[in-house]
PDB file of C-alpha atoms in Angstrom:
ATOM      1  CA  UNK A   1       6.840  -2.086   0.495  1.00  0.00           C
ATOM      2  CA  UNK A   2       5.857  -4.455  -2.467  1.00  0.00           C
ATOM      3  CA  UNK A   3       5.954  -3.109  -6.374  1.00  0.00           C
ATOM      4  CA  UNK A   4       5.121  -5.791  -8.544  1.00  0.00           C
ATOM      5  CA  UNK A   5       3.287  -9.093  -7.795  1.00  0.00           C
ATOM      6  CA  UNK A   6       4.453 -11.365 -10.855  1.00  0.00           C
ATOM      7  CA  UNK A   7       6.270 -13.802 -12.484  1.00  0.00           C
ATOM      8  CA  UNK A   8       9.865 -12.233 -14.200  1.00  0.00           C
ATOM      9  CA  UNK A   9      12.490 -13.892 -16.027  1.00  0.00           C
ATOM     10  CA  UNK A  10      15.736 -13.194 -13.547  1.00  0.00           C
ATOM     11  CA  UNK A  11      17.942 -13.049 -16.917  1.00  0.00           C
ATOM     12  CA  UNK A  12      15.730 -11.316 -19.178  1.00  0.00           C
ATOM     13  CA  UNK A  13      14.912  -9.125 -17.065  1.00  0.00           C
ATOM     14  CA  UNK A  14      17.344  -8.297 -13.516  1.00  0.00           C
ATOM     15  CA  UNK A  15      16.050  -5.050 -12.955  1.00  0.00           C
ATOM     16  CA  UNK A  16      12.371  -6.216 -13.093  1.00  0.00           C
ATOM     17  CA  UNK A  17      13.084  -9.268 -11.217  1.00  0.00           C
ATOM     18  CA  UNK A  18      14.167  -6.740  -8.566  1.00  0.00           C
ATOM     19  CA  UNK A  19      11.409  -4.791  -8.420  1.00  0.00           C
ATOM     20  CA  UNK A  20       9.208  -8.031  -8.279  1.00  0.00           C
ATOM     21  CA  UNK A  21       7.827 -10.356  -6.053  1.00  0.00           C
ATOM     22  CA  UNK A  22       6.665 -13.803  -6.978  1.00  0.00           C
ATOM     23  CA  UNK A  23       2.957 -14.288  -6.301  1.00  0.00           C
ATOM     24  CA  UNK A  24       3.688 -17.568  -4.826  1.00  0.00           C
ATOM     25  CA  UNK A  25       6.163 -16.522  -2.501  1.00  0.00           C
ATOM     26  CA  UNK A  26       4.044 -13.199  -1.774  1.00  0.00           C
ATOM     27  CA  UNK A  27       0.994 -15.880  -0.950  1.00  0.00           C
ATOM     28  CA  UNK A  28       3.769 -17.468   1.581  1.00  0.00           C
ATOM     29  CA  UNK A  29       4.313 -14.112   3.130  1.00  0.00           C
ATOM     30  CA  UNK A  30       0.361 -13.762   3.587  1.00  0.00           C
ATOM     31  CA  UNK A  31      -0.303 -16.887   5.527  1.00  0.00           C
ATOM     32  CA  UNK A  32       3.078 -16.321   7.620  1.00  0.00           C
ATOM     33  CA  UNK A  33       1.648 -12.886   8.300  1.00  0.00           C
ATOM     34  CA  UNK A  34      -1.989 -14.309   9.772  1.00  0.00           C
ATOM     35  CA  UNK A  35      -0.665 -17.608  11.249  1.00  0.00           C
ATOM     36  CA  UNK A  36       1.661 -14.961  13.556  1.00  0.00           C
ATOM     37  CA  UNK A  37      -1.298 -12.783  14.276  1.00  0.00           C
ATOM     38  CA  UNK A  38      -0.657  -9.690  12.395  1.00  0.00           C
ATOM     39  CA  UNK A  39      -3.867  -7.383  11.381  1.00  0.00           C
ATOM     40  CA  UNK A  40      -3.586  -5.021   8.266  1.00  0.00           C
ATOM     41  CA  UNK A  41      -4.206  -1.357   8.324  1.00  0.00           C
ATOM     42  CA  UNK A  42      -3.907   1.441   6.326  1.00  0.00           C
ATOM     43  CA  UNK A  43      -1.524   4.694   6.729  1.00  0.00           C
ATOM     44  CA  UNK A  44      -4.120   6.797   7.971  1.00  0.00           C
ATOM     45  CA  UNK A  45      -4.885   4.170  10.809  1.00  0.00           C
ATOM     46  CA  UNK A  46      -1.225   5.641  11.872  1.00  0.00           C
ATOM     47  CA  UNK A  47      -2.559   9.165  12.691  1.00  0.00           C
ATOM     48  CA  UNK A  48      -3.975   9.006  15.956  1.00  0.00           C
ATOM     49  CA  UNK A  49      -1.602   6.340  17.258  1.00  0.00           C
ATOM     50  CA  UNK A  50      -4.304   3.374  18.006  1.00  0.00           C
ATOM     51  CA  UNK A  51      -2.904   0.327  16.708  1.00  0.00           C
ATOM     52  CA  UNK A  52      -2.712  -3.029  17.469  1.00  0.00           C
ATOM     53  CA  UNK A  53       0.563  -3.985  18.382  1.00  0.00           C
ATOM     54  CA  UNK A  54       0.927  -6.170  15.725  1.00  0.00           C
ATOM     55  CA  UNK A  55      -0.526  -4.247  12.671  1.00  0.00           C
ATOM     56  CA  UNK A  56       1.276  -3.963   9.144  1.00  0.00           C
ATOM     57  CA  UNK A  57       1.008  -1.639   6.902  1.00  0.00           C
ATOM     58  CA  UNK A  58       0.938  -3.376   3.360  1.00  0.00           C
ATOM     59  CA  UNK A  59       1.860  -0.743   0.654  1.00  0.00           C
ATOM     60  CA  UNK A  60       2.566  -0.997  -3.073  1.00  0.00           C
ATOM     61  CA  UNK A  61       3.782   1.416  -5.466  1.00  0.00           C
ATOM     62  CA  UNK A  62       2.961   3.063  -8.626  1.00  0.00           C
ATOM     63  CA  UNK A  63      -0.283   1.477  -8.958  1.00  0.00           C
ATOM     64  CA  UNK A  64       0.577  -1.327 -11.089  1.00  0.00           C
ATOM     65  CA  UNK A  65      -2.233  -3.224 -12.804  1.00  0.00           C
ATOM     66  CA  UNK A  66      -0.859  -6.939 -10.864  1.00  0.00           C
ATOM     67  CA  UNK A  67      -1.798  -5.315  -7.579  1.00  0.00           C
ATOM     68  CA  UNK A  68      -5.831  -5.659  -8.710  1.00  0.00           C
ATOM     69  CA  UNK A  69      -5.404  -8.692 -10.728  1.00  0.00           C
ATOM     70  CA  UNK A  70      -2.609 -10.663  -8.841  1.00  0.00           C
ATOM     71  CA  UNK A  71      -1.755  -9.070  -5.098  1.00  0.00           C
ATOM     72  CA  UNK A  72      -5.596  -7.933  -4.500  1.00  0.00           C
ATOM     73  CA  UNK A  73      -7.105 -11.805  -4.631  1.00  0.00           C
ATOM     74  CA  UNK A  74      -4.401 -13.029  -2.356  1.00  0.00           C
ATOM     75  CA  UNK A  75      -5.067 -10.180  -0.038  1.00  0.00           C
ATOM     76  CA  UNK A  76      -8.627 -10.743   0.525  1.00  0.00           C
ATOM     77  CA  UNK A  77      -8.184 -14.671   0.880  1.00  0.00           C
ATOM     78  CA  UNK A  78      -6.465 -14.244   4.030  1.00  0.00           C
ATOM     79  CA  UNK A  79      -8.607 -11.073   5.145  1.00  0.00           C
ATOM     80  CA  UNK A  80      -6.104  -8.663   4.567  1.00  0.00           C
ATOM     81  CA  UNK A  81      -6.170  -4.828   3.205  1.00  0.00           C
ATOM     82  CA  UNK A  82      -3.286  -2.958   1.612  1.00  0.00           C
ATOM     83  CA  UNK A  83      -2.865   1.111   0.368  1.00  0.00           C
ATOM     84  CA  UNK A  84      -1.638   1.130  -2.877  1.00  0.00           C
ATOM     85  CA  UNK A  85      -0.228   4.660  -4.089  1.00  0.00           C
ATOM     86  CA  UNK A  86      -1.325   5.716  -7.241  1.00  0.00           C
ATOM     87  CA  UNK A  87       0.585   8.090 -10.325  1.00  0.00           C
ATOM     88  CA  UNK A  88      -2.009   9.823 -11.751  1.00  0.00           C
ATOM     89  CA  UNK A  89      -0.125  10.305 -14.876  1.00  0.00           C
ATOM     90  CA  UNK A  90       0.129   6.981 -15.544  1.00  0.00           C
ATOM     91  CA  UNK A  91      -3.489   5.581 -14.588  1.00  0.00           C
ATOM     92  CA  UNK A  92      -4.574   3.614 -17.639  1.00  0.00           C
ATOM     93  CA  UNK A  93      -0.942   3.267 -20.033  1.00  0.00           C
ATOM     94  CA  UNK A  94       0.955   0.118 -20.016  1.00  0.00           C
ATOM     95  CA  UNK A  95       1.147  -2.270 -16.480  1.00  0.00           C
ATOM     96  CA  UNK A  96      -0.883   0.316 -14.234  1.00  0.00           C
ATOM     97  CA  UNK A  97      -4.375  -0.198 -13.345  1.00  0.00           C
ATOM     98  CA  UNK A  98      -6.838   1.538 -15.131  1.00  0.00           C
ATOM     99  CA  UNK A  99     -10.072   3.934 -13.526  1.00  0.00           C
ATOM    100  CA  UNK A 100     -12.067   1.160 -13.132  1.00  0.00           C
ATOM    101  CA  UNK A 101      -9.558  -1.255 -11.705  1.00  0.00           C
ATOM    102  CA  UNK A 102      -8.684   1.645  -8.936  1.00  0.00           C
ATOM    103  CA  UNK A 103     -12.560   2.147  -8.337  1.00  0.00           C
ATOM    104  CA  UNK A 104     -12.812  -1.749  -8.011  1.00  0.00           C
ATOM    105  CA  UNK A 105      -9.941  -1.426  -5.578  1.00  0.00           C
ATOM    106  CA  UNK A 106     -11.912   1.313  -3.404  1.00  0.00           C
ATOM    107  CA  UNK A 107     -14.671  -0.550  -3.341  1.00  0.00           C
ATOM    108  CA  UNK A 108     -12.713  -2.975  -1.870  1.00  0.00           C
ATOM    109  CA  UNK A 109     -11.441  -1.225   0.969  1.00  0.00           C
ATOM    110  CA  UNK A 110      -7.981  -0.565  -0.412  1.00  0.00           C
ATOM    111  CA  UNK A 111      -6.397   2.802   0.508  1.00  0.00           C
ATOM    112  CA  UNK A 112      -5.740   4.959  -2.537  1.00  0.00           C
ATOM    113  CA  UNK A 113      -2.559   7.080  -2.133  1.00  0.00           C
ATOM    114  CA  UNK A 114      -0.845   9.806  -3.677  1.00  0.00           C
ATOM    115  CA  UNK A 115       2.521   8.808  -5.803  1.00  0.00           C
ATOM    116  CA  UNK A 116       2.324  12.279  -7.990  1.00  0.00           C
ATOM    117  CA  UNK A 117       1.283  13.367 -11.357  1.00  0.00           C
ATOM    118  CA  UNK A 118       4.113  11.774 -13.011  1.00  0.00           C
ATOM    119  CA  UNK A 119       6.545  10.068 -10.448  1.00  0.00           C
ATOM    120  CA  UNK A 120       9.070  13.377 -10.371  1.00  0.00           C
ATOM    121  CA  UNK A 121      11.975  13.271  -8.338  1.00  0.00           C
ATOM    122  CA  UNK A 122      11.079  15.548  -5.992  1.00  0.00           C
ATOM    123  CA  UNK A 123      14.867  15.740  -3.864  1.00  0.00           C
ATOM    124  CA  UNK A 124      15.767  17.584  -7.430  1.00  0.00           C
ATOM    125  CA  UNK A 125      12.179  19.226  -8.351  1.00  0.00           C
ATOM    126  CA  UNK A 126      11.698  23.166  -7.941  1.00  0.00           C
ATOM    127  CA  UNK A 127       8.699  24.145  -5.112  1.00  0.00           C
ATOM    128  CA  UNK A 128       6.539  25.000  -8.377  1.00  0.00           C
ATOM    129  CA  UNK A 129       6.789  21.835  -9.328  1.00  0.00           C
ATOM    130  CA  UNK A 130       6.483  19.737  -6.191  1.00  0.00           C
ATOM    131  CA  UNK A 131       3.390  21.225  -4.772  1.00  0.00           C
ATOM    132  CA  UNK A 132       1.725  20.883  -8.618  1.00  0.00           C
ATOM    133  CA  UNK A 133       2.727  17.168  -8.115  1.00  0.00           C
ATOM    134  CA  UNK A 134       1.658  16.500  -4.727  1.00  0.00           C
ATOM    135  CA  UNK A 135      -1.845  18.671  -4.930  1.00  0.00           C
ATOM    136  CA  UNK A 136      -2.741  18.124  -8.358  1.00  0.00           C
ATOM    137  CA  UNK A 137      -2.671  14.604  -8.157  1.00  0.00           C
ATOM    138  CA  UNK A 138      -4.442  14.037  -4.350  1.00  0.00           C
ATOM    139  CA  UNK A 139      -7.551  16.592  -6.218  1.00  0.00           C
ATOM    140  CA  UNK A 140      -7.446  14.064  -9.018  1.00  0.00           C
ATOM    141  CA  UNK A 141      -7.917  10.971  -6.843  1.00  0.00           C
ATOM    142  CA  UNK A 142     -10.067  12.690  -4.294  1.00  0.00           C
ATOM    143  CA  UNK A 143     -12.518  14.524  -7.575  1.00  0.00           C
ATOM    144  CA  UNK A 144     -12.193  10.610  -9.593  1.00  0.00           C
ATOM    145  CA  UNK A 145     -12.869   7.940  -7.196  1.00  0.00           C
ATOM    146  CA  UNK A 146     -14.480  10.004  -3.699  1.00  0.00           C
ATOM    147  CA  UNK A 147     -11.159   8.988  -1.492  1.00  0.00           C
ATOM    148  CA  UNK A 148      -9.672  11.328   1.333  1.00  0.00           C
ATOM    149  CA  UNK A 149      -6.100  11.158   0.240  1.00  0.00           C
ATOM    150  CA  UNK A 150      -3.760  11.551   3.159  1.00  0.00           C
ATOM    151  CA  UNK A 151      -0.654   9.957   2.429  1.00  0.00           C
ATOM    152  CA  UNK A 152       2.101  10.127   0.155  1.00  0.00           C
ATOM    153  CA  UNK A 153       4.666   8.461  -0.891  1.00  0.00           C
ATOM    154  CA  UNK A 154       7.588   9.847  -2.399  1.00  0.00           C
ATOM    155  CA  UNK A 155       8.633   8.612  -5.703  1.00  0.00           C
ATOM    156  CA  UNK A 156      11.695   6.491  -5.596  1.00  0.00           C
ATOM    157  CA  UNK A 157      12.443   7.638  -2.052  1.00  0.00           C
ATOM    158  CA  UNK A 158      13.821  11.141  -2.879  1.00  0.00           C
ATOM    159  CA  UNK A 159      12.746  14.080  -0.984  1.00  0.00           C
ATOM    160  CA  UNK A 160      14.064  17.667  -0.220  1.00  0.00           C
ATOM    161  CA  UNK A 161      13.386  19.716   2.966  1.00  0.00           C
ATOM    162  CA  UNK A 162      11.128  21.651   0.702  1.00  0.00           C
ATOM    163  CA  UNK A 163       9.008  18.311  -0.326  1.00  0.00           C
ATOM    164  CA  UNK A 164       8.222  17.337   3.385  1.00  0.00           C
ATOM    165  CA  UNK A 165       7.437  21.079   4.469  1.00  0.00           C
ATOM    166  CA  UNK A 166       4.947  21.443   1.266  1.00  0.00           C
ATOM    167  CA  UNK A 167       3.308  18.105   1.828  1.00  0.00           C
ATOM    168  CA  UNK A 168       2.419  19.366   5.552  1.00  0.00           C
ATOM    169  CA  UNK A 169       1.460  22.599   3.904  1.00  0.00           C
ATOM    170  CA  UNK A 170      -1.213  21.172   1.416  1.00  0.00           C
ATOM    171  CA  UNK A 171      -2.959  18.662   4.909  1.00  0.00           C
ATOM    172  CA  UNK A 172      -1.115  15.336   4.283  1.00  0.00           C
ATOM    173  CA  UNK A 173      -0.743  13.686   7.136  1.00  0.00           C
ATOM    174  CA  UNK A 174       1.729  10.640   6.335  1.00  0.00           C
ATOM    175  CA  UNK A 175       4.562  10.081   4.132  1.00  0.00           C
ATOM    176  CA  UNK A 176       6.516   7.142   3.994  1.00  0.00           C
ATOM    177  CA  UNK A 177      10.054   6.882   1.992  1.00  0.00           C
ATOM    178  CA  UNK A 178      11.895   3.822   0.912  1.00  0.00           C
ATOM    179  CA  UNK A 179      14.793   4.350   3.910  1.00  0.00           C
ATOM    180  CA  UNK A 180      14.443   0.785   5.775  1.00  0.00           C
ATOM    181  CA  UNK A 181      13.025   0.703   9.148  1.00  0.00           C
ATOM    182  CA  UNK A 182      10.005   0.250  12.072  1.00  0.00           C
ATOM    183  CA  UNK A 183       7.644   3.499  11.821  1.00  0.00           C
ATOM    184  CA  UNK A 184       7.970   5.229  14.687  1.00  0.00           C
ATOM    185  CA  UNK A 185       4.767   7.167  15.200  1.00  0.00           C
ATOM    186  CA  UNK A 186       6.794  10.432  16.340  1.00  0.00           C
ATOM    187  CA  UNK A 187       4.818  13.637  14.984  1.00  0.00           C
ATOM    188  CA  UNK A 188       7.594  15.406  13.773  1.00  0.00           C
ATOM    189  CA  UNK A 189       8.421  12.452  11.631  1.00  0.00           C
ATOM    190  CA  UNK A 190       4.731  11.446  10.546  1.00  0.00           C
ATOM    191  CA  UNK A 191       5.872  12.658   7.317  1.00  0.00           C
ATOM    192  CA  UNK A 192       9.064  10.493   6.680  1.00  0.00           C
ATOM    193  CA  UNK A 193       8.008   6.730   7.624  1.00  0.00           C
ATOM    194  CA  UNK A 194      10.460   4.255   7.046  1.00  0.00           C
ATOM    195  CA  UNK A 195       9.262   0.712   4.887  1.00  0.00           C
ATOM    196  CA  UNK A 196      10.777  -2.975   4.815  1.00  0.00           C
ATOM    197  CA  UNK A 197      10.971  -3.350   1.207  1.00  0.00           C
ATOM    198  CA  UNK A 198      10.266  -6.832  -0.034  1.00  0.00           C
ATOM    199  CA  UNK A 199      11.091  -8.458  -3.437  1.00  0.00           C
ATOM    200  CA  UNK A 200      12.025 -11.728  -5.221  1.00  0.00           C
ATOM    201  CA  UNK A 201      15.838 -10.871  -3.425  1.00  0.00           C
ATOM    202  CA  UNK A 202      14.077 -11.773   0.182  1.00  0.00           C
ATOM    203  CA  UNK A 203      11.692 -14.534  -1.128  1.00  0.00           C
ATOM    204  CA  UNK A 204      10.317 -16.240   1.915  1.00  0.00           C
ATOM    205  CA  UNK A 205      12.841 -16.843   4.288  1.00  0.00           C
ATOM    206  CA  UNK A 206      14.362 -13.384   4.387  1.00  0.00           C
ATOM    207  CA  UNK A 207      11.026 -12.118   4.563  1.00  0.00           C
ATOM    208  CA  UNK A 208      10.528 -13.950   7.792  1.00  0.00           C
ATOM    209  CA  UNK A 209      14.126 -12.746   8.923  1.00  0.00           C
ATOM    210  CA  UNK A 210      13.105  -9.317   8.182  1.00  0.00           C
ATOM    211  CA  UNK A 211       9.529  -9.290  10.345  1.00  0.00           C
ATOM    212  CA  UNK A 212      11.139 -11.041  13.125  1.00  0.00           C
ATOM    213  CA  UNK A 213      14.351  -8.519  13.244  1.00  0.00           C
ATOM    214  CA  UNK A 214      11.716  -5.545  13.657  1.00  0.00           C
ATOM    215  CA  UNK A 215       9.279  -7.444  16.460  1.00  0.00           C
TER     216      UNK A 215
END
């Protein structure tokens, strides 16, 4: 789980720096990742099961404009694809990518995911609400840029009962959280995959800690 891809000030800015990951570092993480044999997929790879044993799943959130111009470049060098999740709210203001950035990006081969309208918390959201967020923004991406949206990824982490049962009600297939872990491809928990967050905090060497913990 990656947010930004950038270059922060650590005391101007702690909470950015946090959310960050240097691209230089993040370039480290690529060539680690192919020099140990890992192949990229994308969540909906994870619905019938097939995978290679060592496939990652390279996801970053809230469709911020540095994954097209900064993370996307770095991807491709070392042949790698990634499913960034995208608020449809937010598609064009300040740091996010724009239409034609997130078209560039399908064109690509990135995997375009749902993120909601406007990045609710969902844990505290009525049932209204959440299925407005979760449907109105996959017919947005799927009517905008010709994607079949089937995952999801719940903003900030927080979910409610009610958020995973309407998410299986309106045909998504995978959700992922921010609770740390190995997916387990269970069915009854397609809905609630764990991620290994990564950010300036692991850098490079507790990046590698963190892959060779979950092998």
């Amino acid at each position: 789980m990656y947010h930004y891809v950038r270059e922060v000030n650590r005391k101007a800015d702690p909470l950015g720096w946090n959310l960050s990951i240097n691209p230089a570092d993040f370039e480290r993480q690529m060539i680690w990742l192919k020099e140990k044999g890992y192949v990229s997929i994308h969540l909906k790879d994870l619905i019938d099961g097939k995978v290679p044993k060592k496939a990652v799943v390279l996801t970053f959130d809230d469709g911020l404009e540095d994954f097209y111009t900064t993370a996307l470049p770095i991807l491709q060098k070392y042949g790698f694809t990634a499913s960034s999740s995208i608020i449809t709210g937010m598609i064009g203001s300040r740091e996010h990518m724009t239409e034609e950035e997130i078209r560039a990006c399908v064109g690509d081969g990135i995997e375009i995911t749902s993120h909601t309208v406007l990045h609710v918390d969902l844990a505290a959201a009525s049932e209204a609400d959440i299925r407005k967020q979760v449907t109105e923004s996959r017919d947005f991406l799927a009517t905008k840029f010709g994607v079949d949206v089937v995952g999801f990824v719940y903003p900030s982490g927080k979910y409610s009962s009610a958020a995973v049962r309407i998410l299986g009600e309106e045909g998504y297939k995978i959700g992922v959280t921010t609770e740390y872990g190995k997916a387990d491809l269970v069915n009854d928990k397609m809905l609630l995959l764990p991620r290994v967050r990564i950010d300036n905090r692991d850098g490079f060497e507790r990046f590698v800690k963190k892959m060779e913990d979950l092998e």
